């Protein structure tokens, strides 16, 4: 049943939306203005002169922004794909079965979200040196799995906790092979979880800085690294333009998957935490 | 038509020492409808899942027409199981649900569509092929689940509690539907239930399983007339048990001697009889007649339930309300036991 909106719930909704805008959208406005500004100094509210120069530079070959964009998309996409590949069976095991030491496994999976990445990555760094994975894209992708996997596994274990495996038995009994059973029965049921978990994994990988810097050794130049370089060199206009490019994929993915973020899939995921 | 034979089938779950199913052996006639009856947790669903291949057995064998099926994968056994909660695939409409088995067998789309329409007619749900499962009532969902199983023409059909979720009038409709389809298609069918009434109204033969062991495997009426022991009799609503000994066609007990059928066992035993098979009269008759006192009388509409005492024994009798209209609690009457309604079980 849908409740009638009351004055209280209406004002509550208004306040929530206002706060979301304040924290999420307002900080981006100066960034957007900077990217079109030609000098913007105190005490002016808006820049005196406008220019497309920062954008021209950001999109030119010499800046390397586009190369970096493609590389970052590649790394995040592969890290997401691997997270799904590992997270789906792991989530199934945690969500559906009882086994010895399950609590310890759950804790270990949550650990990367609690323990600072830099503490872990220093140990991994020395291991990666010895097997030649430092300064490589492969190494960066692998190290990105540390923070992406927990989200994927948590969301999937929530999905599988609500999944009735007897549907699979029923399909097998009706003549479906294990592969067809997964394709026709299991996959449609867990797809919302894969989308939500994959979205988290992609965005977590997308925003990695420290892990990429340490394992990539500055050779694997993803967008956040590039952005940081320009930010520290004081070019606010170019930083603004790259910043805009940097947040774009997040917004696009969010819009594409918005309908899966509501309702039972997202709740199922967080219900486990 | 498939003859099913279950041979010494045993299941011990990991971590458990007691078998959930202990040496079950039954022969199931081809084309028959057989009930596995027992309280929940007695091993009947375990048995069904082992036949379907959804659970592995600890030991024993299951054969279809003398060929073992236990090494076949579930999808190749020719067995379809219909689960108690229907399990219609929620993302598919009725057409895709019923056609699922055919699709898995690579039947082409046109033919699937046609056969689903025919099947819907058979289960009396015409024109519902576009509906989604959640738009159907419980009874309709069950019929769709049945149609989905029957359309692949399985060698053996397994039904889990097929009538238990239905209210009384739907039960009989569904009972007739299952019987008719099963008979006309000649599919050997096994169903499990915890409800003796469900077993009796539907099955040709009933296998009673208690605590993982087969108690008795017989036609339904035998469980009422000649139960194998007290636990079996009690499961089928038996309430009257009198201790004594049987010899020379007579049963001797503290409340008297009764003539019993010749085929009854000899020696120490328990005399039993159905509450509905006792005759009540005002005068003593020549055979198997004793005096009893009414200690409780409950009018149930179409019948009257009497609790009677014969010396120290208490027995339950179900009588026609007209017969006992003028009696009341405390009155003494005569009850006659027709010899054919008596049965002796081992103690």
CSV table of C-alpha atoms in Angstrom, one decimal, chain B:
chain,number,residue,atom,x,y,z
B,1,UNK,CA,4.8,-47.3,-19.0
B,2,UNK,CA,7.7,-47.8,-16.6
B,3,UNK,CA,8.1,-50.3,-13.8
B,4,UNK,CA,10.0,-48.7,-10.9
B,5,UNK,CA,11.9,-50.8,-8.4
B,6,UNK,CA,13.5,-49.4,-5.3
B,7,UNK,CA,16.1,-51.7,-3.8
B,8,UNK,CA,17.5,-51.3,-0.3
B,9,UNK,CA,17.7,-47.6,-0.8
B,10,UNK,CA,19.5,-45.9,2.1
B,11,UNK,CA,20.5,-42.4,2.8
B,12,UNK,CA,22.7,-41.2,5.7
B,13,UNK,CA,23.3,-37.5,5.7
B,14,UNK,CA,26.9,-36.3,6.3
B,15,UNK,CA,27.5,-35.7,10.0
B,16,UNK,CA,24.6,-37.9,11.0
B,17,UNK,CA,24.8,-41.5,12.3
B,18,UNK,CA,21.1,-42.4,12.0
B,19,UNK,CA,20.0,-43.2,8.4
B,20,UNK,CA,17.3,-40.8,7.2
B,21,UNK,CA,16.1,-43.6,4.9
B,22,UNK,CA,16.9,-47.1,5.9
B,23,UNK,CA,16.8,-50.0,3.4
B,24,UNK,CA,13.7,-49.0,1.5
B,25,UNK,CA,12.6,-51.7,-0.9
B,26,UNK,CA,9.4,-51.4,-2.9
B,27,UNK,CA,8.1,-52.5,-6.4
B,28,UNK,CA,6.0,-49.9,-8.2
B,29,UNK,CA,3.8,-51.3,-10.9
B,30,UNK,CA,4.0,-49.6,-14.2
B,31,UNK,CA,1.4,-46.9,-14.7
B,32,UNK,CA,0.3,-47.0,-11.1
B,33,UNK,CA,-0.1,-44.2,-8.6
B,34,UNK,CA,1.8,-44.8,-5.4
B,35,UNK,CA,2.0,-42.8,-2.2
B,36,UNK,CA,4.9,-42.5,0.1
B,37,UNK,CA,3.2,-41.6,3.4
B,38,UNK,CA,4.8,-40.5,6.6
B,39,UNK,CA,5.2,-37.7,9.1
B,40,UNK,CA,7.5,-34.9,8.2
B,41,UNK,CA,11.1,-35.8,8.5
B,42,UNK,CA,10.5,-39.5,7.9
B,43,UNK,CA,12.6,-39.7,4.8
B,44,UNK,CA,9.9,-39.6,2.1
B,45,UNK,CA,11.1,-36.4,0.4
B,46,UNK,CA,14.7,-37.7,0.6
B,47,UNK,CA,13.5,-40.8,-1.3
B,48,UNK,CA,11.9,-38.7,-4.0
B,49,UNK,CA,15.0,-36.5,-4.5
B,50,UNK,CA,17.1,-39.6,-4.8
B,51,UNK,CA,14.9,-40.9,-7.5
B,52,UNK,CA,15.0,-37.5,-9.3
B,53,UNK,CA,18.7,-37.4,-9.0
B,54,UNK,CA,18.8,-34.3,-6.9
B,55,UNK,CA,20.3,-36.1,-3.9
B,56,UNK,CA,22.8,-38.9,-3.9
B,57,UNK,CA,22.1,-42.2,-2.2
B,58,UNK,CA,24.3,-43.8,0.4
B,59,UNK,CA,23.6,-47.2,-0.8
B,60,UNK,CA,20.9,-49.2,-2.7
B,61,UNK,CA,19.5,-48.9,-6.2
B,62,UNK,CA,16.6,-47.6,-8.2
B,63,UNK,CA,15.7,-49.2,-11.5
B,64,UNK,CA,13.3,-48.3,-14.3
B,65,UNK,CA,12.3,-51.5,-16.2
B,66,UNK,CA,15.3,-53.3,-14.6
B,67,UNK,CA,17.8,-50.7,-15.7
B,68,UNK,CA,19.6,-48.7,-12.9
B,69,UNK,CA,19.2,-45.0,-13.2
B,70,UNK,CA,21.4,-43.9,-10.4
B,71,UNK,CA,24.3,-43.1,-12.7
B,72,UNK,CA,22.2,-40.9,-15.0
B,73,UNK,CA,22.2,-37.1,-14.5
B,74,UNK,CA,18.9,-35.7,-13.3
B,75,UNK,CA,18.1,-34.1,-16.7
B,76,UNK,CA,18.5,-37.5,-18.4
B,77,UNK,CA,16.5,-39.7,-16.1
B,78,UNK,CA,13.1,-39.1,-17.6
B,79,UNK,CA,11.9,-38.2,-14.1
B,80,UNK,CA,10.1,-34.9,-13.4
B,81,UNK,CA,9.5,-33.7,-9.9
B,82,UNK,CA,6.7,-31.3,-9.0
B,83,UNK,CA,7.6,-29.5,-5.8
B,84,UNK,CA,5.2,-28.7,-3.1
B,85,UNK,CA,5.4,-24.9,-3.6
B,86,UNK,CA,5.0,-25.2,-7.4
B,87,UNK,CA,8.3,-23.3,-8.1
B,88,UNK,CA,7.0,-21.6,-11.3
B,89,UNK,CA,9.9,-19.6,-12.7
B,90,UNK,CA,8.9,-16.0,-11.8
B,91,UNK,CA,10.5,-14.3,-14.8
B,92,UNK,CA,8.6,-16.4,-17.3
B,93,UNK,CA,4.9,-16.4,-18.3
B,94,UNK,CA,2.8,-19.5,-18.2
B,95,UNK,CA,3.6,-20.4,-21.8
B,96,UNK,CA,7.4,-20.3,-21.2
B,97,UNK,CA,7.0,-22.1,-17.9
B,98,UNK,CA,5.1,-25.0,-19.3
B,99,UNK,CA,7.2,-25.0,-22.5
B,100,UNK,CA,10.5,-25.0,-20.5
B,101,UNK,CA,11.1,-28.7,-20.6
B,102,UNK,CA,10.4,-28.9,-24.4
B,103,UNK,CA,12.8,-25.9,-24.9
B,104,UNK,CA,15.5,-27.8,-23.1
B,105,UNK,CA,14.9,-30.7,-25.5
B,106,UNK,CA,15.3,-28.3,-28.4
B,107,UNK,CA,11.7,-28.6,-29.7
B,108,UNK,CA,11.0,-25.8,-32.1
B,109,UNK,CA,9.0,-22.8,-31.0
B,110,UNK,CA,5.9,-23.4,-33.1
B,111,UNK,CA,5.5,-26.9,-31.7
B,112,UNK,CA,6.1,-25.8,-28.1
B,113,UNK,CA,3.4,-23.1,-28.5
B,114,UNK,CA,0.9,-25.6,-29.9
B,115,UNK,CA,1.6,-28.3,-27.3
B,116,UNK,CA,1.4,-25.8,-24.4
B,117,UNK,CA,-2.0,-24.6,-25.7
B,118,UNK,CA,-3.2,-28.3,-25.7
B,119,UNK,CA,-1.8,-28.9,-22.3
B,120,UNK,CA,-3.5,-25.8,-20.9
B,121,UNK,CA,-6.8,-27.3,-22.2
B,122,UNK,CA,-6.0,-30.6,-20.4
B,123,UNK,CA,-5.4,-28.9,-17.1
B,124,UNK,CA,-8.5,-26.7,-17.6
B,125,UNK,CA,-6.7,-23.4,-17.8
B,126,UNK,CA,-7.4,-22.3,-21.4
B,127,UNK,CA,-6.2,-18.9,-22.6
B,128,UNK,CA,-3.9,-18.3,-19.6
B,129,UNK,CA,-0.6,-18.7,-21.5
B,130,UNK,CA,0.3,-15.0,-21.3
B,131,UNK,CA,-0.2,-14.6,-17.5
B,132,UNK,CA,2.8,-14.3,-15.2
B,133,UNK,CA,3.0,-16.8,-12.2
B,134,UNK,CA,2.2,-14.1,-9.6
B,135,UNK,CA,-1.1,-13.4,-11.4
B,136,UNK,CA,-2.4,-16.9,-10.8
B,137,UNK,CA,-4.2,-18.3,-7.8
B,138,UNK,CA,-2.6,-21.1,-5.8
B,139,UNK,CA,-4.7,-23.8,-7.5
B,140,UNK,CA,-3.9,-22.4,-10.9
B,141,UNK,CA,-0.2,-22.3,-10.1
B,142,UNK,CA,-0.3,-26.0,-9.1
B,143,UNK,CA,-2.1,-26.9,-12.4
B,144,UNK,CA,0.6,-25.0,-14.4
B,145,UNK,CA,3.3,-26.9,-12.4
B,146,UNK,CA,1.5,-30.2,-13.2
B,147,UNK,CA,1.2,-29.2,-16.9
B,148,UNK,CA,4.9,-28.2,-17.0
B,149,UNK,CA,5.8,-31.7,-15.8
B,150,UNK,CA,3.4,-33.7,-17.9
B,151,UNK,CA,4.2,-32.0,-21.2
B,152,UNK,CA,7.6,-33.7,-21.4
B,153,UNK,CA,5.9,-37.1,-21.0
B,154,UNK,CA,8.2,-38.3,-18.2
B,155,UNK,CA,8.7,-42.0,-17.5
B,156,UNK,CA,8.1,-41.3,-13.9
B,157,UNK,CA,6.3,-38.4,-12.3
B,158,UNK,CA,7.1,-37.3,-8.8
B,159,UNK,CA,4.7,-35.1,-6.8
B,160,UNK,CA,5.5,-33.5,-3.5
B,161,UNK,CA,2.4,-33.1,-1.4
B,162,UNK,CA,0.1,-32.5,-4.4
B,163,UNK,CA,-3.1,-31.7,-2.5
B,164,UNK,CA,-1.9,-30.3,0.8
B,165,UNK,CA,-2.0,-26.6,-0.1
B,166,UNK,CA,-5.6,-26.7,-1.4
B,167,UNK,CA,-8.9,-26.2,0.3
B,168,UNK,CA,-11.4,-29.0,0.4
B,169,UNK,CA,-13.4,-28.5,-2.8
B,170,UNK,CA,-10.2,-27.8,-4.8
B,171,UNK,CA,-8.7,-31.0,-3.4
B,172,UNK,CA,-11.2,-33.2,-5.0
B,173,UNK,CA,-11.0,-31.3,-8.3
B,174,UNK,CA,-7.2,-31.7,-8.3
B,175,UNK,CA,-7.4,-35.3,-7.2
B,176,UNK,CA,-9.6,-36.1,-10.2
B,177,UNK,CA,-7.4,-34.1,-12.5
B,178,UNK,CA,-4.2,-35.9,-11.4
B,179,UNK,CA,-5.9,-39.3,-11.5
B,180,UNK,CA,-7.4,-38.7,-15.0
B,181,UNK,CA,-4.2,-37.3,-16.5
B,182,UNK,CA,-2.0,-39.9,-14.9
B,183,UNK,CA,-4.3,-42.8,-16.1
B,184,UNK,CA,-4.8,-41.5,-19.6
B,185,UNK,CA,-1.1,-40.8,-20.1
B,186,UNK,CA,-0.1,-44.0,-18.3
B,187,UNK,CA,2.7,-42.3,-16.3
B,188,UNK,CA,4.0,-44.2,-13.3
B,189,UNK,CA,3.5,-41.7,-10.5
B,190,UNK,CA,4.9,-41.5,-7.0
B,191,UNK,CA,3.8,-38.8,-4.6
B,192,UNK,CA,4.7,-38.1,-1.0
B,193,UNK,CA,2.4,-36.8,1.6
B,194,UNK,CA,2.1,-36.6,5.4
B,195,UNK,CA,-1.7,-36.7,5.2
B,196,UNK,CA,-3.2,-40.3,5.3
B,197,UNK,CA,-6.4,-39.0,3.8
B,198,UNK,CA,-4.5,-37.6,0.8
B,199,UNK,CA,-2.7,-40.9,0.3
B,200,UNK,CA,-6.0,-42.9,0.6
B,201,UNK,CA,-8.0,-40.8,-1.9
B,202,UNK,CA,-5.3,-40.6,-4.5
B,203,UNK,CA,-3.1,-43.7,-4.4
B,204,UNK,CA,-3.4,-47.3,-5.8
B,205,UNK,CA,-0.9,-48.4,-3.2
B,206,UNK,CA,0.5,-46.7,-0.1
B,207,UNK,CA,4.0,-47.1,1.4
B,208,UNK,CA,4.0,-46.0,5.1
B,209,UNK,CA,7.4,-44.9,6.2
B,210,UNK,CA,8.0,-44.2,9.9
B,211,UNK,CA,11.5,-43.1,11.1
B,212,UNK,CA,13.1,-43.9,7.8
B,213,UNK,CA,11.8,-47.4,7.7
B,214,UNK,CA,9.1,-48.9,5.5
B,215,UNK,CA,6.3,-50.1,7.8
B,216,UNK,CA,3.7,-51.4,5.4
B,217,UNK,CA,3.2,-51.3,1.7
B,218,UNK,CA,-0.4,-52.2,0.6
B,219,UNK,CA,-3.6,-51.0,-0.9
B,220,UNK,CA,-5.1,-48.1,1.0
B,221,UNK,CA,-8.0,-50.1,2.6
B,222,UNK,CA,-5.6,-52.6,4.1
B,223,UNK,CA,-4.2,-50.0,6.4
B,224,UNK,CA,-7.6,-49.6,8.0
B,225,UNK,CA,-8.6,-53.3,8.1
B,226,UNK,CA,-5.3,-55.0,8.7
B,227,UNK,CA,-2.6,-52.6,10.0
B,228,UNK,CA,0.7,-54.3,10.7
B,229,UNK,CA,1.2,-52.8,14.1
B,230,UNK,CA,-0.1,-50.3,16.6
B,231,UNK,CA,2.0,-47.4,15.2
B,232,UNK,CA,0.6,-48.0,11.8
B,233,UNK,CA,-3.0,-48.2,13.1
B,234,UNK,CA,-2.6,-45.0,15.1
B,235,UNK,CA,-1.2,-43.2,12.0
B,236,UNK,CA,-4.4,-44.1,10.2
B,237,UNK,CA,-6.6,-42.9,13.1
B,238,UNK,CA,-6.9,-46.1,15.0
B,239,UNK,CA,-7.9,-45.5,18.6
B,240,UNK,CA,-9.0,-48.9,20.0
B,241,UNK,CA,-6.4,-51.2,21.3
B,242,UNK,CA,-7.1,-54.1,23.7
B,243,UNK,CA,-4.3,-56.3,25.1
B,244,UNK,CA,-4.8,-60.1,25.2
B,245,UNK,CA,-3.9,-63.3,23.4
B,246,UNK,CA,-5.2,-65.0,20.3
B,247,UNK,CA,-5.7,-68.7,20.0
B,248,UNK,CA,-8.1,-71.1,18.1
B,249,UNK,CA,-9.9,-68.2,16.4
B,250,UNK,CA,-10.7,-66.5,19.7
B,251,UNK,CA,-9.1,-63.4,21.3
B,252,UNK,CA,-9.1,-63.5,25.1
B,253,UNK,CA,-8.8,-60.3,27.0
B,254,UNK,CA,-9.8,-58.8,30.4
B,255,UNK,CA,-13.1,-57.6,28.9
B,256,UNK,CA,-14.1,-60.9,27.3
B,257,UNK,CA,-13.6,-63.4,24.5
B,258,UNK,CA,-14.1,-62.3,20.9
B,259,UNK,CA,-14.4,-64.4,17.8
B,260,UNK,CA,-11.8,-63.1,15.3
B,261,UNK,CA,-11.1,-63.9,11.6
B,262,UNK,CA,-9.1,-67.1,11.0
B,263,UNK,CA,-6.2,-65.2,9.3
B,264,UNK,CA,-5.3,-63.3,12.5
B,265,UNK,CA,-2.0,-64.1,14.1
B,266,UNK,CA,-1.7,-66.4,17.1
B,267,UNK,CA,-0.3,-65.7,20.6
B,268,UNK,CA,0.0,-62.5,22.6
B,269,UNK,CA,-1.3,-59.5,20.7
B,270,UNK,CA,-3.3,-56.3,20.5
B,271,UNK,CA,-6.9,-56.4,19.3
B,272,UNK,CA,-7.9,-53.5,17.2
B,273,UNK,CA,-11.1,-52.3,15.4
B,274,UNK,CA,-12.2,-49.1,13.7
B,275,UNK,CA,-14.5,-46.8,15.7
B,276,UNK,CA,-16.9,-46.8,12.7
B,277,UNK,CA,-17.3,-50.6,12.5
B,278,UNK,CA,-19.0,-51.2,15.9
B,279,UNK,CA,-22.7,-51.8,16.2
B,280,UNK,CA,-24.7,-50.5,19.1
B,281,UNK,CA,-27.9,-52.1,20.4
B,282,UNK,CA,-30.1,-52.3,23.5
B,283,UNK,CA,-29.9,-56.0,23.9
B,284,UNK,CA,-27.2,-58.6,24.0
B,285,UNK,CA,-26.7,-60.5,20.8
B,286,UNK,CA,-25.1,-64.0,20.6
B,287,UNK,CA,-21.7,-63.2,19.2
B,288,UNK,CA,-19.0,-60.8,20.4
B,289,UNK,CA,-21.4,-58.7,22.4
B,290,UNK,CA,-20.4,-56.8,25.5
B,291,UNK,CA,-22.0,-54.3,27.9
B,292,UNK,CA,-20.5,-50.8,27.9
B,293,UNK,CA,-21.1,-47.5,29.7
B,294,UNK,CA,-21.3,-44.2,27.8
B,295,UNK,CA,-18.8,-41.8,29.4
B,296,UNK,CA,-18.9,-39.1,26.7
B,297,UNK,CA,-21.1,-38.3,23.8
B,298,UNK,CA,-20.2,-35.7,21.2
B,299,UNK,CA,-22.5,-34.8,18.3
B,300,UNK,CA,-20.4,-34.1,15.2
B,301,UNK,CA,-23.2,-33.4,12.7
B,302,UNK,CA,-23.2,-36.3,10.4
B,303,UNK,CA,-21.9,-38.7,13.1
B,304,UNK,CA,-21.8,-39.0,16.8
B,305,UNK,CA,-18.6,-39.9,18.7
B,306,UNK,CA,-19.0,-42.0,21.8
B,307,UNK,CA,-16.4,-42.8,24.4
B,308,UNK,CA,-17.3,-46.0,26.2
B,309,UNK,CA,-15.9,-47.9,29.1
B,310,UNK,CA,-15.9,-51.7,29.2
B,311,UNK,CA,-14.7,-52.5,32.7
B,312,UNK,CA,-11.3,-50.8,32.7
B,313,UNK,CA,-10.9,-50.4,28.9
B,314,UNK,CA,-11.9,-47.2,27.2
B,315,UNK,CA,-13.0,-47.5,23.5
B,316,UNK,CA,-14.0,-45.0,20.9
B,317,UNK,CA,-17.1,-45.6,18.7
B,318,UNK,CA,-18.5,-43.5,15.8
B,319,UNK,CA,-22.2,-44.1,15.4
B,320,UNK,CA,-25.0,-42.9,13.2
B,321,UNK,CA,-26.6,-40.0,15.2
B,322,UNK,CA,-30.1,-41.5,14.8
B,323,UNK,CA,-29.0,-44.8,16.4
B,324,UNK,CA,-27.9,-43.1,19.6
B,325,UNK,CA,-30.5,-40.4,19.8
B,326,UNK,CA,-32.0,-41.6,23.0
B,327,UNK,CA,-28.9,-42.5,24.9
B,328,UNK,CA,-27.0,-40.2,27.1
B,329,UNK,CA,-23.9,-40.2,29.3
B,330,UNK,CA,-24.0,-42.7,32.1
B,331,UNK,CA,-26.4,-45.1,30.2
B,332,UNK,CA,-25.3,-48.7,29.7
B,333,UNK,CA,-25.7,-50.2,26.2
B,334,UNK,CA,-24.5,-53.3,24.3
B,335,UNK,CA,-21.9,-53.1,21.6
B,336,UNK,CA,-21.4,-55.8,19.0
B,337,UNK,CA,-18.1,-56.5,17.3
B,338,UNK,CA,-18.7,-58.1,13.9
B,339,UNK,CA,-15.8,-60.7,13.7
B,340,UNK,CA,-14.8,-59.5,10.3
B,341,UNK,CA,-14.1,-56.0,11.7
B,342,UNK,CA,-11.6,-57.3,14.3
B,343,UNK,CA,-7.9,-57.6,13.7
B,344,UNK,CA,-5.0,-58.7,15.9
B,345,UNK,CA,-1.5,-57.1,15.7
B,346,UNK,CA,1.7,-58.3,17.4
B,347,UNK,CA,2.4,-56.8,20.8
